[in-house]
Coordinates of C-alpha atoms and ligand atoms in Angstrom, one line a residue:
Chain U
X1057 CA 62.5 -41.1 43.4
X1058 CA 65.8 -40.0 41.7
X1059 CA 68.8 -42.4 41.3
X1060 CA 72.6 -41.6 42.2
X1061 CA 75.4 -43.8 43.1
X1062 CA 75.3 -43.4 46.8
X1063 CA 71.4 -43.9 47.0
X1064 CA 72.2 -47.6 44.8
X1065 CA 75.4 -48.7 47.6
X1066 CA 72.6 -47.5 50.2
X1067 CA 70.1 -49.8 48.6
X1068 CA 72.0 -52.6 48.0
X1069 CA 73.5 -52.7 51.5
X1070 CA 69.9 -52.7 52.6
X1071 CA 68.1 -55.2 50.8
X1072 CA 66.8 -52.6 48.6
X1073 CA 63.9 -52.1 50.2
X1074 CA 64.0 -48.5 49.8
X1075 CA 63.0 -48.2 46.0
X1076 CA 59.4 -46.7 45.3
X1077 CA 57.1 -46.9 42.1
X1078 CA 58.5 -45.1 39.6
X1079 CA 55.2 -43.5 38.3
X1080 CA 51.8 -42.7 40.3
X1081 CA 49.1 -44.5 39.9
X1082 CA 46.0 -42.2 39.2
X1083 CA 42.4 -42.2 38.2
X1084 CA 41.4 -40.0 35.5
X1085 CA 40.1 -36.8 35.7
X1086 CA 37.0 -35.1 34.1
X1087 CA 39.3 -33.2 31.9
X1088 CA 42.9 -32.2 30.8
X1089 CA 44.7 -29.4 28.4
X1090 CA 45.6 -31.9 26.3
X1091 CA 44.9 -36.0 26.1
X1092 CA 47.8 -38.7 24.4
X1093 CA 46.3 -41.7 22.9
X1094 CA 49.0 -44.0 23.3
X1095 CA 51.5 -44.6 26.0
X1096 CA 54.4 -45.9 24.0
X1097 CA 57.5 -44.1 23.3
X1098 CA 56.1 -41.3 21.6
X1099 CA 53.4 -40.5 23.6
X1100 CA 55.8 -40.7 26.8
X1101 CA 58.4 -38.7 25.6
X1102 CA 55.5 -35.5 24.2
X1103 CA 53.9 -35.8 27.5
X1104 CA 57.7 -35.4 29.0
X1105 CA 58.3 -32.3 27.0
X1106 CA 55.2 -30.9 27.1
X1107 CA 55.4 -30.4 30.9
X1108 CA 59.3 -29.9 30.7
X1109 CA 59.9 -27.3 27.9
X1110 CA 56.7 -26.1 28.0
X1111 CA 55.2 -26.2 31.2
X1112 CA 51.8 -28.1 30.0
X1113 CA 51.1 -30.5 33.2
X1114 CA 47.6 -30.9 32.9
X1115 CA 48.2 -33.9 30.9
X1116 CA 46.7 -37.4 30.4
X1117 CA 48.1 -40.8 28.4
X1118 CA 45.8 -42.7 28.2
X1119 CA 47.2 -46.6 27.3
X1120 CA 44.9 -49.6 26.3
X1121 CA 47.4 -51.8 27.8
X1122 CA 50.2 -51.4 29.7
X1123 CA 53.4 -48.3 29.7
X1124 CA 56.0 -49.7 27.1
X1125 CA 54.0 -53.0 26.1
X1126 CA 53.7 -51.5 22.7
X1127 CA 56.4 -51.2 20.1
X1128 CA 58.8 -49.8 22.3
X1129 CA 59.2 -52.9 24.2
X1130 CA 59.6 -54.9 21.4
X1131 CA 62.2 -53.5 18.9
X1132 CA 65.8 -54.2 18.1
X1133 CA 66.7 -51.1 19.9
X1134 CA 68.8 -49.9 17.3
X1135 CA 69.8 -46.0 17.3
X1136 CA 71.2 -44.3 14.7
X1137 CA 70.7 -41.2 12.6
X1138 CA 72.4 -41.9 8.8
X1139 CA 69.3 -40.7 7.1
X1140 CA 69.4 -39.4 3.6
X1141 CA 66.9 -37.0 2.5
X1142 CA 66.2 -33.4 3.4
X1143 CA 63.3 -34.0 6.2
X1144 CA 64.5 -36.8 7.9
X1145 CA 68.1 -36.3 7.8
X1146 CA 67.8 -33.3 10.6
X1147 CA 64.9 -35.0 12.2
X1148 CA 67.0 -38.1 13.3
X1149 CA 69.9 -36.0 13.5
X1150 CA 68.4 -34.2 16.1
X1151 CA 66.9 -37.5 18.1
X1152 CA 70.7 -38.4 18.1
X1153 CA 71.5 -35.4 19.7
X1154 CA 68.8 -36.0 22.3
X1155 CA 69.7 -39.7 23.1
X1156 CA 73.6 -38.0 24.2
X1157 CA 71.7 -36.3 26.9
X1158 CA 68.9 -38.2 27.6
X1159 CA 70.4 -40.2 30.3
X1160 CA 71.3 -37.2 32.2
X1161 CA 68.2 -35.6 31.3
X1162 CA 65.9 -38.2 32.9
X1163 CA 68.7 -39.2 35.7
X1164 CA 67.8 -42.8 34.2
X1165 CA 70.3 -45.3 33.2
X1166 CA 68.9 -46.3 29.3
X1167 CA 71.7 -48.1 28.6
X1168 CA 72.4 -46.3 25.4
X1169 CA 75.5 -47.6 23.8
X1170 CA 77.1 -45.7 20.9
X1171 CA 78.7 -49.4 19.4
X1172 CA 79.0 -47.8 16.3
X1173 CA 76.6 -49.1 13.6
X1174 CA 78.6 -50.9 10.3
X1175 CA 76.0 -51.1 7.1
X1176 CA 77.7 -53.3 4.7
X1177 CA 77.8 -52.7 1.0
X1178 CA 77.9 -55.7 -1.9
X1179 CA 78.3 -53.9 -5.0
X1180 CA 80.4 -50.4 -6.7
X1181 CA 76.7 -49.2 -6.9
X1182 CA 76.1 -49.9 -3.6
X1183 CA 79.3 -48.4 -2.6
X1184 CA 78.7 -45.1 -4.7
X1185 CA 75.3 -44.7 -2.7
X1186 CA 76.9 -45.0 0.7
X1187 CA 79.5 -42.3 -0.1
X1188 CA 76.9 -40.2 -1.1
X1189 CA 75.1 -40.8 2.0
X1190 CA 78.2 -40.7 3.9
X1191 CA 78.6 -37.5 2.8
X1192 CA 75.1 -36.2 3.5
X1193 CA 75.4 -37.7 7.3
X1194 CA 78.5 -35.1 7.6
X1195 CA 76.6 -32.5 5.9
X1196 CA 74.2 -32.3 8.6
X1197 CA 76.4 -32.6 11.0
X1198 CA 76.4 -36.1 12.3
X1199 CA 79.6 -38.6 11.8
X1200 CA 80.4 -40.9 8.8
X1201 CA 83.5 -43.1 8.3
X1202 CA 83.8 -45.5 4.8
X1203 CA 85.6 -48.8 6.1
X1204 CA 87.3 -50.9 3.3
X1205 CA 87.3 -54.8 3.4
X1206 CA 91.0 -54.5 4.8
X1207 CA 89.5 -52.6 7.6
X1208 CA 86.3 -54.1 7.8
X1209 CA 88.0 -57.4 8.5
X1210 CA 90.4 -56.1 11.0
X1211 CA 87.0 -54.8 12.7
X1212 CA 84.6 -57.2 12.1
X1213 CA 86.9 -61.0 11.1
X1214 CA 84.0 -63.2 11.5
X1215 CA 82.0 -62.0 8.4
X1216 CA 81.7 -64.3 5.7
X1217 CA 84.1 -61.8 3.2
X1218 CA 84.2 -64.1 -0.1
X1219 CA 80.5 -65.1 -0.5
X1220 CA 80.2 -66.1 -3.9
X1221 CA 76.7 -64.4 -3.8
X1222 CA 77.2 -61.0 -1.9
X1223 CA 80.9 -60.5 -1.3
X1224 CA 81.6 -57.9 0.8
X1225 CA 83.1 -54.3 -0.3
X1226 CA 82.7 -52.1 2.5
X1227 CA 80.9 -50.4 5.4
X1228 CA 79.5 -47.2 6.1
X1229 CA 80.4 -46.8 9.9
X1230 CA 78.7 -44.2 12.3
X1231 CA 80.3 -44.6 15.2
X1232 CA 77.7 -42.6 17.3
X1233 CA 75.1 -45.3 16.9
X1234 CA 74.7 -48.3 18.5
X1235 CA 71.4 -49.5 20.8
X1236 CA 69.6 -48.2 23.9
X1237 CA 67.6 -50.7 26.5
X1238 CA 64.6 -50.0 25.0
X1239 CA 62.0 -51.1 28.1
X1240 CA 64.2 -48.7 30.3
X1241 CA 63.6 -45.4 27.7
X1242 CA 59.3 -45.7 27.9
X1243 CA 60.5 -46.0 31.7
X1244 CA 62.9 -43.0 31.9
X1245 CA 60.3 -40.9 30.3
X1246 CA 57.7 -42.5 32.2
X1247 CA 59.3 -41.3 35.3
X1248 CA 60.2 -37.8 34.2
X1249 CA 56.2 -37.6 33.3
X1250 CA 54.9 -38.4 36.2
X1251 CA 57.2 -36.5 38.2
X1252 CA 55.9 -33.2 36.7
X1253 CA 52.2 -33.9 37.2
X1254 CA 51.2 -35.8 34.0
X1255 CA 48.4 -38.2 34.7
X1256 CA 49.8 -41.8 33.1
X1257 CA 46.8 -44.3 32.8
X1258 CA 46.9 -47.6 31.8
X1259 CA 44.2 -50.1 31.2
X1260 CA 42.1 -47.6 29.4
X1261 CA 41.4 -47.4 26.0
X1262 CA 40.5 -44.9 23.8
X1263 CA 37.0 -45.7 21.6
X1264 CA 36.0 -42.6 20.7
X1265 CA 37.3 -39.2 19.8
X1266 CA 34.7 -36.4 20.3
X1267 CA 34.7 -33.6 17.8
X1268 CA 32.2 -30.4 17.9
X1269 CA 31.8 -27.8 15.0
X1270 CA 35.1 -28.8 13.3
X1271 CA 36.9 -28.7 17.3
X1272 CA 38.4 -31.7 19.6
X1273 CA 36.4 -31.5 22.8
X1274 CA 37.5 -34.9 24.3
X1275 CA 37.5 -39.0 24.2
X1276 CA 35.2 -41.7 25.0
X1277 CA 37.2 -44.2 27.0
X1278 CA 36.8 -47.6 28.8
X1279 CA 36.9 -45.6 31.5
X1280 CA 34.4 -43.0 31.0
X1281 CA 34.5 -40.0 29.1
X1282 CA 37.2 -37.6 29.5
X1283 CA 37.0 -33.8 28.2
X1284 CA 40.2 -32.3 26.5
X1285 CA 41.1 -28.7 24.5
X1286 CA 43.6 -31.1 22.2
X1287 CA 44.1 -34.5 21.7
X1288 CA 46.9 -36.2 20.5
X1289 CA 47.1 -39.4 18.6
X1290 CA 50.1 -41.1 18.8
X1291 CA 49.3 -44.8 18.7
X1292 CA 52.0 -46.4 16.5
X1293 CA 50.4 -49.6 14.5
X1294 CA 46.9 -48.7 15.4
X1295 CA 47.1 -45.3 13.9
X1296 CA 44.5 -45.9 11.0
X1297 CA 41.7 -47.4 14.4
X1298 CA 42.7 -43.8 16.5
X1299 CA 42.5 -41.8 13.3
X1300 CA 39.4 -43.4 12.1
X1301 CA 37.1 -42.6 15.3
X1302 CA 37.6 -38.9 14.4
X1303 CA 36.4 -39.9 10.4
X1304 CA 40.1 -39.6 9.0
X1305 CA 41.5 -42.3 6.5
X1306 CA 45.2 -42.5 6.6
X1307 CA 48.2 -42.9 4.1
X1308 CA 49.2 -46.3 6.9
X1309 CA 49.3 -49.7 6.1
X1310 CA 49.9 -51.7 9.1
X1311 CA 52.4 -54.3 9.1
X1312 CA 54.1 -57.0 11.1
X1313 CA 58.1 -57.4 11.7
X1314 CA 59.5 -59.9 13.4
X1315 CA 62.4 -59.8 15.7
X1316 CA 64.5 -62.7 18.0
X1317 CA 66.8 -63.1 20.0
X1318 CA 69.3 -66.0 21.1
X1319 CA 70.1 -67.8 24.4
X1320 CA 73.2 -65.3 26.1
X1321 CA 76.7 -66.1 24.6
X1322 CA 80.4 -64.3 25.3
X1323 CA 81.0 -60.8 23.8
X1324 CA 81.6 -61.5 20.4
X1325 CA 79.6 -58.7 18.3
X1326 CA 81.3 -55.5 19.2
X1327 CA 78.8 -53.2 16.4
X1328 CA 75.3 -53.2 15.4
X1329 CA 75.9 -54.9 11.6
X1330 CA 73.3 -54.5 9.1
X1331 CA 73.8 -56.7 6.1
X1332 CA 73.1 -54.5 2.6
X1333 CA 71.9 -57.6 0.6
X1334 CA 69.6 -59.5 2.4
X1335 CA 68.2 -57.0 4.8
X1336 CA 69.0 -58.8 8.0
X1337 CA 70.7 -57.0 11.1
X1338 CA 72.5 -58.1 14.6
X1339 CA 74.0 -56.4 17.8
X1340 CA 74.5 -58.1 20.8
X1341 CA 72.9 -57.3 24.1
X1342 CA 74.4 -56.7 27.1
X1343 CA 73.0 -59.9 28.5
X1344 CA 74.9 -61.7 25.7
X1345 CA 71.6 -62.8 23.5
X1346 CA 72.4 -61.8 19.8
X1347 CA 69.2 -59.7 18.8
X1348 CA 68.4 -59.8 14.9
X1349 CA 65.9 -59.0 12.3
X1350 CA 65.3 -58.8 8.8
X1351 CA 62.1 -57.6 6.6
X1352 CA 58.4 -57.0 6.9
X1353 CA 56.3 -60.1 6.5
X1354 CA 55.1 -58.0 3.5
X1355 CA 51.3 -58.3 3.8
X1356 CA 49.0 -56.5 6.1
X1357 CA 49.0 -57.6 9.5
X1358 CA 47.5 -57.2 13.2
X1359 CA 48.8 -60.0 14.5
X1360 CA 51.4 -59.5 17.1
X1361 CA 53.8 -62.4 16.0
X1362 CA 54.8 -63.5 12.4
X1363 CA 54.8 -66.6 10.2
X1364 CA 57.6 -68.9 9.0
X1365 CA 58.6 -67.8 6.1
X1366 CA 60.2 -65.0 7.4
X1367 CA 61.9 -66.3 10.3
X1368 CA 63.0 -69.1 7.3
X1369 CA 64.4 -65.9 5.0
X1370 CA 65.9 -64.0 8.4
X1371 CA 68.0 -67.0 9.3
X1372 CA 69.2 -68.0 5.7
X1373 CA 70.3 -63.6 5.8
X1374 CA 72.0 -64.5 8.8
X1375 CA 74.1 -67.6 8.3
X1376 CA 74.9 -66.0 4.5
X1377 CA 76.6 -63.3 6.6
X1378 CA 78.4 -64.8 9.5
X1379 CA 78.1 -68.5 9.5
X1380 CA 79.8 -68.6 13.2
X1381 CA 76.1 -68.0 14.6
X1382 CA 74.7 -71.1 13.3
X1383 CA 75.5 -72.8 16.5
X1384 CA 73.2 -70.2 18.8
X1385 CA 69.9 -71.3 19.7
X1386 CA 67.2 -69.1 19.2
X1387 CA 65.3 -68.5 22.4
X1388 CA 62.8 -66.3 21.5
X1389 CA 61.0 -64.2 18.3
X1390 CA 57.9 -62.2 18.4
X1391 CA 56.0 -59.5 16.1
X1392 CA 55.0 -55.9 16.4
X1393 CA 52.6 -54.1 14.6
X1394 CA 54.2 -50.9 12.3
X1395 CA 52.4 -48.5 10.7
X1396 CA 53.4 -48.3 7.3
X1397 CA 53.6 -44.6 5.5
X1398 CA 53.8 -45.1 1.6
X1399 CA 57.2 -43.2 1.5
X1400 CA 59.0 -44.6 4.4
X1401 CA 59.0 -41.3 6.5
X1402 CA 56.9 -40.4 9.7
X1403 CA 54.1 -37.8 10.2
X1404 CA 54.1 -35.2 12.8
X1405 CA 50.7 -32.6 11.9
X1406 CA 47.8 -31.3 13.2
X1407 CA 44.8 -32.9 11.0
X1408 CA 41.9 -30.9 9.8
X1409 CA 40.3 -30.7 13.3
X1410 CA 41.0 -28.3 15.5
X1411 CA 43.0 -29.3 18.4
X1412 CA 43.6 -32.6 17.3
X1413 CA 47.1 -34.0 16.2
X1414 CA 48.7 -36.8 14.7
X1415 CA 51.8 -38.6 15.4
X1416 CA 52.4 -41.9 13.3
X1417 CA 53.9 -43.9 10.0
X1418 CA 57.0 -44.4 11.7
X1419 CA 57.7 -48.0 9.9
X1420 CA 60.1 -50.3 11.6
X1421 CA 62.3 -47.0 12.6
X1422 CA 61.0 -45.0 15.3
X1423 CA 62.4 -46.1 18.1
X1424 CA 65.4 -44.0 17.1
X1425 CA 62.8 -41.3 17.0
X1426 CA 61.7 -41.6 20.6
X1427 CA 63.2 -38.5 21.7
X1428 CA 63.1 -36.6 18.7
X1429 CA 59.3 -37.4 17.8
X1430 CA 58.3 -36.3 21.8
X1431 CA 60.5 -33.1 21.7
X1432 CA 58.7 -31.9 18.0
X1433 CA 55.0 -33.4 19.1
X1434 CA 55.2 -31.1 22.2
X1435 CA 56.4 -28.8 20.7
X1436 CA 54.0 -28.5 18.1
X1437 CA 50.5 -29.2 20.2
X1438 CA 52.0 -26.1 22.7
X1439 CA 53.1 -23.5 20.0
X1440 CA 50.6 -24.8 16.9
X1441 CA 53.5 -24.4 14.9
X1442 CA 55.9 -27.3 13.5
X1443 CA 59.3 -27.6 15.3
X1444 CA 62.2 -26.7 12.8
X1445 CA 63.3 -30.2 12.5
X1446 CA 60.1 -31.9 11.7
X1447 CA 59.1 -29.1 9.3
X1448 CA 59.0 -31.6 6.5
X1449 CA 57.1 -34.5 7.9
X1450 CA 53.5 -33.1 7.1
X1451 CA 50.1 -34.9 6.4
X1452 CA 49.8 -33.7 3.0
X1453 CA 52.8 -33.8 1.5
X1454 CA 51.7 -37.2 -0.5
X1455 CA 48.8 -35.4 -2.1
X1456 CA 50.8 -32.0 -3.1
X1457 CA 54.0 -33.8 -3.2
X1458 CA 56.2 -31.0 -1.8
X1459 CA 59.0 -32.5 0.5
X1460 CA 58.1 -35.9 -0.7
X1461 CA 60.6 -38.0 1.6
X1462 CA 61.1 -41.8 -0.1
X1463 CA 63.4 -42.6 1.8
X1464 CA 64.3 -45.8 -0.5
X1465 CA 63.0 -44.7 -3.4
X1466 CA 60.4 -47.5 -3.7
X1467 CA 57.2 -45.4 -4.5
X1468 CA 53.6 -45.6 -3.2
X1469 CA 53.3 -49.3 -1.8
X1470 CA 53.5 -49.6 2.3
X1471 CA 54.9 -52.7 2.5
X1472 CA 58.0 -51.8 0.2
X1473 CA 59.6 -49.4 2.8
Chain L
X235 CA 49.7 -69.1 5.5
X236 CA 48.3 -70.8 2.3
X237 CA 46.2 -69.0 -0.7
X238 CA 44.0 -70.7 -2.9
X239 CA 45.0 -69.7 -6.6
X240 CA 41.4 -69.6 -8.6
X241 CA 43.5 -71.7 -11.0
X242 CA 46.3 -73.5 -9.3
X243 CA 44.9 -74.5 -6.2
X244 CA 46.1 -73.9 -2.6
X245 CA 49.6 -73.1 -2.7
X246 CA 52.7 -71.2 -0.3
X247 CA 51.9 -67.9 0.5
X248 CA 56.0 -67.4 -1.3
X249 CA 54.6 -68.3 -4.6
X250 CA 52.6 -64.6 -4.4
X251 CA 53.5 -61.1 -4.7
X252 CA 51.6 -58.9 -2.4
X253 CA 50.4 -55.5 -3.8
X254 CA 48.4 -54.0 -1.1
X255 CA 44.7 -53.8 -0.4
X256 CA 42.1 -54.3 -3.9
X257 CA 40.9 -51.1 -3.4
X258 CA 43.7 -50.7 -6.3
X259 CA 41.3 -52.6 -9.3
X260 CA 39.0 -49.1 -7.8
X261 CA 40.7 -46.5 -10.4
X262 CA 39.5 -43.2 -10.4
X263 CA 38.4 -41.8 -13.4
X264 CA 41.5 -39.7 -15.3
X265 CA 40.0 -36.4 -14.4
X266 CA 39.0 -37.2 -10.9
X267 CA 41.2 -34.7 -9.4
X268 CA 43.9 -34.7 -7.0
X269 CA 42.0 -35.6 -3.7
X270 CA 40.5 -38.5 -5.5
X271 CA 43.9 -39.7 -6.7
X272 CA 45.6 -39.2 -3.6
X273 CA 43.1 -40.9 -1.4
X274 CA 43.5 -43.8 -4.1
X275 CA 46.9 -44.0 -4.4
X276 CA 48.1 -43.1 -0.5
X277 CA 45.1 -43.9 1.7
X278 CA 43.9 -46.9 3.1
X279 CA 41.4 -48.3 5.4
X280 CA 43.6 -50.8 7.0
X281 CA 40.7 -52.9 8.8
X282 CA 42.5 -55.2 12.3
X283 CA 40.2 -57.6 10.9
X284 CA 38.6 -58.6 7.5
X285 CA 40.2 -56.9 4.4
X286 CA 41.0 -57.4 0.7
X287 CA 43.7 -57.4 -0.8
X288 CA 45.0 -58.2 -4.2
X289 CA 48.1 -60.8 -4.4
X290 CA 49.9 -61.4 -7.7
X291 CA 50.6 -65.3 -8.3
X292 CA 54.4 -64.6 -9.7
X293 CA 55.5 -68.4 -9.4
X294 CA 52.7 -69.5 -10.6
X295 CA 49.7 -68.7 -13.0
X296 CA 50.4 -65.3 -13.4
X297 CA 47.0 -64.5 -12.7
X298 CA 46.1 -61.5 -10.2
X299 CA 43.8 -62.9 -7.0
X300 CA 41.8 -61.0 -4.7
X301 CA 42.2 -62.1 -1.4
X302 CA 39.6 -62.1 1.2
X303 CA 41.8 -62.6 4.5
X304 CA 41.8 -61.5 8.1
X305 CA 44.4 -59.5 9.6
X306 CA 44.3 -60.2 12.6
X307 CA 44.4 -64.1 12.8
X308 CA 45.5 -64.4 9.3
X309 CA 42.5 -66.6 8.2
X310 CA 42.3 -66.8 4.6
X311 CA 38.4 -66.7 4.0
X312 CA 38.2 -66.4 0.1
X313 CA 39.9 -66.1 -3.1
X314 CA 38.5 -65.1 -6.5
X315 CA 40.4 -63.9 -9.5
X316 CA 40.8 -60.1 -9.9
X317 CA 39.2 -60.1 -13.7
X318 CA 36.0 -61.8 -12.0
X319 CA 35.5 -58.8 -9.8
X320 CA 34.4 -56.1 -11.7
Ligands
LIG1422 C1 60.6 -56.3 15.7 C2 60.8 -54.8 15.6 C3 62.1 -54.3 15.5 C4 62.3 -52.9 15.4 N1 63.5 -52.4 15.4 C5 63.8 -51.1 15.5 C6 65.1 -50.6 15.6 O1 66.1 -51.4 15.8 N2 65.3 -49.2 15.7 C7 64.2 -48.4 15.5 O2 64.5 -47.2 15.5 N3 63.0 -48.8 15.5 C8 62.7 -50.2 15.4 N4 61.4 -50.6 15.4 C9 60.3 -49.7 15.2 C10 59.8 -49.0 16.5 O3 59.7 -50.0 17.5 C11 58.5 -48.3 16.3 O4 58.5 -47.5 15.2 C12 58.1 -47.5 17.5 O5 58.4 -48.2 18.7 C13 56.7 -47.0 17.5 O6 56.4 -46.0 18.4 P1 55.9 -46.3 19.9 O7 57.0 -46.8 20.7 O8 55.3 -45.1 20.4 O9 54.8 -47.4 19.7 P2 54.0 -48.3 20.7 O10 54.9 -48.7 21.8 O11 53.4 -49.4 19.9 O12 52.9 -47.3 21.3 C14 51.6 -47.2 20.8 C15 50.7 -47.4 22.0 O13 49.4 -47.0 21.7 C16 48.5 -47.8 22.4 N5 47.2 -47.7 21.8 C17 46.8 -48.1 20.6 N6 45.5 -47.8 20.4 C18 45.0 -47.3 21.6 C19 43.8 -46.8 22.0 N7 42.7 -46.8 21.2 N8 43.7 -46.3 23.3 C20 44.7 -46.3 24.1 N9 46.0 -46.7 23.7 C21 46.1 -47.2 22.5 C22 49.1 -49.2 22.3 O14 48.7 -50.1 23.3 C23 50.6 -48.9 22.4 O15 51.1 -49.1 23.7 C24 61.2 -52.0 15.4 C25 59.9 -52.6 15.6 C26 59.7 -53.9 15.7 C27 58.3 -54.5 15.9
LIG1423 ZN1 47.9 -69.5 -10.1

């Protein structure tokens, strides 16, 4: 089922009655080329490249739950690619580049909307840092504009400029980012799967990995057993479980961040702001609910939702920054589980077994990397060799410490990034 | 969630600083080698369920307490201080 502008008048004349399932519905089969654990962004989107750039179809992803009831349903949806250092700079750069055309690409409306994204900055320090990232963003290609408070407040008026704690000096614009309906992108890619053969299967979950002389050979499932020549593991927060039913320990912590959202108001947040001080961050959405988060609850966590001293700490960010939302009613917050890598940055290897590969540590960023993560994953479990732009973002670059990407500069803890 | 301080008492979970799981009181010996140090210093078990971890009571005692928690309900089932472990 494709979409076009004619096909929606058609519909909507017709009661719109006309509209299929936008994915098949099969049983699995005794074996595939190559199995996804995890059907949540990233698993969608290397099971979309696989069969597109690479012709792999004989595909499974294999969800314990439902397509997109993951992490990918349950972000802030924010996109943007102002990374820093060498090995993720031109890995988000390129996930930028992909989001431009992904909406073409999957003939699925994703709602990506570059709003531009402002960070703010508090301090000289701070504002020495984001020229130098400023400039490192236009090294590799991508845009960066530095705002001053005169133009900041043209921009932005209803920030809370004079703060006695964290007056405001600045922004670092990108005008190219901005947020993407994040439901609609596991669903876009969903689509595009399907379309091209790849068996999406939901309600099964992966509970073993099967592993003969040093070689993948398939997974034990709540479905029965299913035989694969590789196997991907690409299962966001539950990254250590997956990895750990084929005897690996991982450098992930998991982690919960919360997220909410208010009852729908009038346009009044053009940008996606992120506030420099007190790690807090707002766009609106196109419904009108103003969608905001803040830090880590900072202790390992499985469970799905938070506790209140967090939501306490993300609202104090919030009314520090723009008082004028202090009259919204919050509708809504939940948790997701992130996997936590000790330096901030993702991994995209193969593991020590052959045929079996590893997608995870994304933190609280990789919905960004949706594209980007899918288009490298594939392209490594087809070639066996790393895509350019996620050469960096290997296993064992904590243990020999070459391309070491700390992102904030924090060290070795998982909860710090 | 609250955390019983072996010296304090039960306090808010603000009053501590959390430093990851207590596999950290596990040093390796000096000459253990790489693997061993990475696997100590980057690798974790990360149990969806019970786990220990070491919390540091900063508003409080000072004192460094081994928690004995679950991840998934975030249950706190025991507390001990950290120089009672070894
Ligand atoms: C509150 C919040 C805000 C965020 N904000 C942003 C943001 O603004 N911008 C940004 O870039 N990122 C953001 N993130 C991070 C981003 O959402 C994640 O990094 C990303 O979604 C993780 O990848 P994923 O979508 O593939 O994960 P998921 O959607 O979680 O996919 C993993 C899937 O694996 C499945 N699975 C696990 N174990 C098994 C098994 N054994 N068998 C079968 N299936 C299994 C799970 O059910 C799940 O569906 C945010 C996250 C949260 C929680
Ligand atoms: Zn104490």
């Amino acid at each position: 089922m494709r979409f076009s502008g004619l096909r929606v008048i058609k519909e909507g004349l017709t009661g719109n009655k006309g509209w299929s399932a936008h994915w098949r519905d099969p049983s699995p089969k005794d074996a595939y080329d190559v199995v996804i654990i995890g059907g949540g962004g990233h698993g969608l989107s290397t099971a979309y490249y696989l069969a597109k750039e690479h012709g792999i179809t004989n595909v499974a992803v294999l969800e314990k739950g439902y397509l997109g009831g993951g992490n990918v349903g349950r972000n802030t949806t924010i996109v943007r690619a102002n990374y820093f250092l060498p090995g993720n700079s031109e890995f988000y750069s390129h996930s930028l580049k992909l989001w431009e055309g992904l909406e073409e690409d999957l003939n699925y409306n994703v709602m990506h909307s570059q709003r531009g994204q402002i960070v703010l900055f508090h301090s000289d320090g701070q504002r020495d840092t984001a020229i130098r990232r400023g400039n490192a963003m236009r090294n590799q290609g991508d845009d960066a504009e530095l705002l001053s408070v005169a133009q900041l407040r043209r921009m932005v008026p209803y920030l809370d400029y004079d703060q006695a704690r964290f007056p405001i000096y600045g922004g670092l614009l990108q005008r190219r980012a901005g947020t993407a309906r994040h439901d609609a992108v596991a669903w876009g890619y969903a689509r595009g799967a399907s379309d091209r053969g790849v068996d999406l299967i939901q309600n099964c979950e992966v509970t073993g990995i099967d592993v003969e002389y040093g070689k993948v050979t398939g997974v034990q499932t709540s479905r029965g057993a299913i035989r694969a020549k590789k196997v991907a593991m690409i299962t966001a927060g539950r990254s250590s479980q997956t990895a750990a039913m084929a005897g690996m320990r991982l450098p992930i912590e998991s982690h919960v961040l919360q997220a909410f959202v208010t009852e729908g108001l009038k346009p009044c947040i053009d940008h996606v702001i992120s506030f420099g001080m007190g790690h807090f961050y707002i766009s609106q959405s196109d419904k009108g609910g103003l969608v905001f988060g803040g830090d880590l609850d900072m202790y390992a966590s499985y469970a799905a939702r938070g506790n209140l001293p967090l939501v306490e700490h993300v609202m104090e960010a919030g009314m520090t920054l723009m008082p004028m939302i202090g009259q919204a009613k919050v509708l809504r917050s939940w948790g997701g589980i992130m996997d936590m890598s000790p330096d901030g940055s993702p991994i995209i290897d193969k593991t020590h077994i052959d045929g079996l590969y590893l997608n995870c540590g994304w933190c609280y960023g990789g919905f960004k990397a949706v594209p980007a993560s899918g288009h490298c994953m594939a392209h490594l479990v087809a070639t066996g060799t790393p895509h350019k732009a996620a050469a960096r973002l290997r296993l064992d670059r904590f243990r020999t410490g070459y391309g070491l990407m700390d992102e904030e500069g924090t060290g070795a803890q998982h909860n710090l990034h | 969630m609250r955390i019983t301080c072996p010296i304090c008492g039960e306090r808010d979970r603000r009053e501590f600083y959390y430093s990851g799981h207590a596999l950290a009181l596990d040093r390796p010996a000096e000459d253990a080698g790489a693997e061993a140090w990475d696997d100590y210093v980057h690798n974790r078990d990360n149990p969806c369920g019970e786990t220990r971890d070491l919390w540091y009571h900063e508003m409080g005692c000072g004192a460094w307490v081994v928690v004995t928690r679950n991840t998934a309900t975030h249950e706190v089932i025991a507390t001990q201080l950290a120089e009672d472990t070894s």
